[in-house]
């Protein structure tokens, strides 16, 4: 599709502009700011509703010298194209403001924007217009075919790679493995575990192998320390008795211990000793009963005093409560009197201040500067006197609450409260003294342990206990000897059991040591296997790189692509870098000069145009940096900065550079040299 005619009206600073391209290559010359980029923006806005510059929220509105948008203008762009089948297509869009009157208002207010669209003069909705443009060329393809920088600079490398593989066809894993005999073993690695005919892709297995290698390497790094830890934890058994004699020794010691414990338990006291124990228990019971009877007798004897103590305690509690209430009232009345006195003093001062206040108003009018009339002055004085009288009345009314009479009445209440407090304190002191006197009389009785009855019973108990102790000495000595022997046997049994446990622990640790050593060998074997798998994947990738490079680069004359980047560790990382030719070889797109970037983009757009079967006008900004033709068969619209042209000037340059009728490139340009070495393929 080629541009025949472009018309702009009030479009982003261009009042009117017409470009009669007639399907030819044209160069639009002009100094900076004359509207060259605006022409490019208008074409892409018509074709896929985006600006050529990639500006977000793009609008074709014109901005005035004051920096504000100009209103009430219709911003129109219309273009006529010749399709590849020879038919013509005219498309137009008008971007305008919407002004509405609100109810009850005579003025219009701005309410937004609207875009009117036309196809061959027929008004259509914006959605229908968009579908029609997408049917001609999808926006993602149109951006590539109209802007030589879009593919290499704007597209993400993964999108570039996908488009190139679509252009040249990807290479299957089977094709790569079949082309390299050294990769035949790779199928064994790709086969999914537990299946006979299901396989991972090389990329999937490469990620699995890399992840598993990292895990195995981490485990192999940790294992030596764990083995050393287990080895150091094996207990030393050199000083222990032989393991085969431990069971017999333990059985003999436990049997001797059980026999001694049975003999000690079987030892019983004779009947006389049991009778002495019963006598001691009987005397203890008599002491307990005597103590209870003695306490009951004392309680009965002091019943009157105890009752008096309880009554006095109740009365004393009431007196203390009355005293606390009196104290609180005295404190409250004292605070109230102090507050009333302070309030009275403040009101007296305020009364004196208000009463002494005199009128000091101005006699001159603030507006005109003339003396005020007498009636106005009299009115001001009366207002002042009324305000002063009102304030004095408020002060006198507030003073009633803190007058001398009110303070004297409150003082009388305070004197009465103090008298009540003194009476309550006197009553409390009297009751406290009476209670102390009665309690002293009650606590003067001796304890039961100080009575002759207790002394007699305790002497009897001591005599019987002495007889019992004398008879039990011989039996106790025998039991003590047997218990000591049982303790020795228990200690020996614990020593033998500890030795037995030490042998068991050492045996388990050695078994664990053997397991870890075998695990280390197995991990090493597995690591070697996955390391071999990673090596085969990298070899596969290199083989695939060579095959893809040949396929992709065969479609281009000068530009080249790098689909994989060599890493420091020797591996390959996916990428899709555009390489531009120079006199010294190839250079990355971002490092190339402006002319090389444009020529690379043009060649890429030309190849993709042939692949998709779509041609679009190629818009080349900053085209003044390019010497010679641009390598494309599409219609080229060159935007050339020329400081001598203060207004836009159009130069017609004929047919596309890529046609067979164009003479070969000359000079030492790397693009010309590349075209001479490898003619353009269709």
Tab-separated table of N, CA and C in Angstrom, residues 285-301 447-448 451 453 457:
chain	number	residue	atom	x	y	z
A	285	UNK	N	-2.902	-39.483	121.119
A	285	UNK	CA	-4.335	-39.207	121.049
A	285	UNK	C	-4.810	-38.483	122.310
A	286	UNK	N	-4.285	-38.920	123.522
A	286	UNK	CA	-4.660	-38.264	124.777
A	286	UNK	C	-4.202	-36.795	124.775
A	287	UNK	N	-3.028	-36.536	124.230
A	287	UNK	CA	-2.537	-35.148	124.171
A	287	UNK	C	-3.448	-34.301	123.289
A	288	UNK	N	-3.869	-34.846	122.155
A	288	UNK	CA	-4.747	-34.096	121.252
A	288	UNK	C	-6.083	-33.798	121.921
A	289	UNK	N	-6.668	-34.815	122.602
A	289	UNK	CA	-7.955	-34.599	123.273
A	289	UNK	C	-7.819	-33.599	124.411
A	290	UNK	N	-6.737	-33.680	125.162
A	290	UNK	CA	-6.526	-32.740	126.262
A	290	UNK	C	-6.410	-31.308	125.751
A	291	UNK	N	-5.719	-31.104	124.605
A	291	UNK	CA	-5.577	-29.760	124.052
A	291	UNK	C	-6.927	-29.196	123.638
A	292	UNK	N	-7.789	-30.012	123.011
A	292	UNK	CA	-9.108	-29.554	122.595
A	292	UNK	C	-9.958	-29.166	123.802
A	293	UNK	N	-9.946	-30.035	124.860
A	293	UNK	CA	-10.754	-29.743	126.055
A	293	UNK	C	-10.272	-28.475	126.750
A	294	UNK	N	-8.956	-28.269	126.826
A	294	UNK	CA	-8.401	-27.083	127.483
A	294	UNK	C	-8.838	-25.813	126.756
A	295	UNK	N	-8.775	-25.826	125.395
A	295	UNK	CA	-9.167	-24.649	124.619
A	295	UNK	C	-10.657	-24.363	124.758
A	296	UNK	N	-11.468	-25.447	124.822
A	296	UNK	CA	-12.908	-25.241	124.997
A	296	UNK	C	-13.210	-24.618	126.348
A	297	UNK	N	-12.486	-25.063	127.366
A	297	UNK	CA	-12.714	-24.507	128.710
A	297	UNK	C	-12.338	-23.030	128.760
A	298	UNK	N	-11.229	-22.673	128.146
A	298	UNK	CA	-10.829	-21.257	128.125
A	298	UNK	C	-11.862	-20.428	127.387
A	299	UNK	N	-12.358	-20.958	126.273
A	299	UNK	CA	-13.348	-20.208	125.488
A	299	UNK	C	-14.627	-20.016	126.284
A	300	UNK	N	-15.011	-21.066	127.028
A	300	UNK	CA	-16.219	-20.952	127.857
A	300	UNK	C	-16.018	-19.938	128.969
A	301	UNK	N	-14.839	-19.977	129.608
A	301	UNK	CA	-14.559	-19.063	130.720
A	301	UNK	C	-14.534	-17.603	130.252
A	447	UNK	N	-0.750	-21.520	127.582
A	447	UNK	CA	-1.085	-22.492	126.549
A	447	UNK	C	-1.196	-23.871	127.176
A	448	UNK	N	-1.777	-24.839	126.417
A	448	UNK	CA	-1.935	-26.204	126.915
A	448	UNK	C	-0.582	-26.851	127.180
A	451	UNK	N	0.686	-26.608	130.741
A	451	UNK	CA	-0.107	-27.173	131.850
A	451	UNK	C	0.557	-28.434	132.381
A	453	UNK	N	-0.928	-31.241	133.011
A	453	UNK	CA	-1.493	-32.397	132.303
A	453	UNK	C	-0.629	-32.761	131.098
A	457	UNK	N	1.670	-36.306	130.334
A	457	UNK	CA	1.489	-37.130	129.137
A	457	UNK	C	2.763	-37.167	128.292
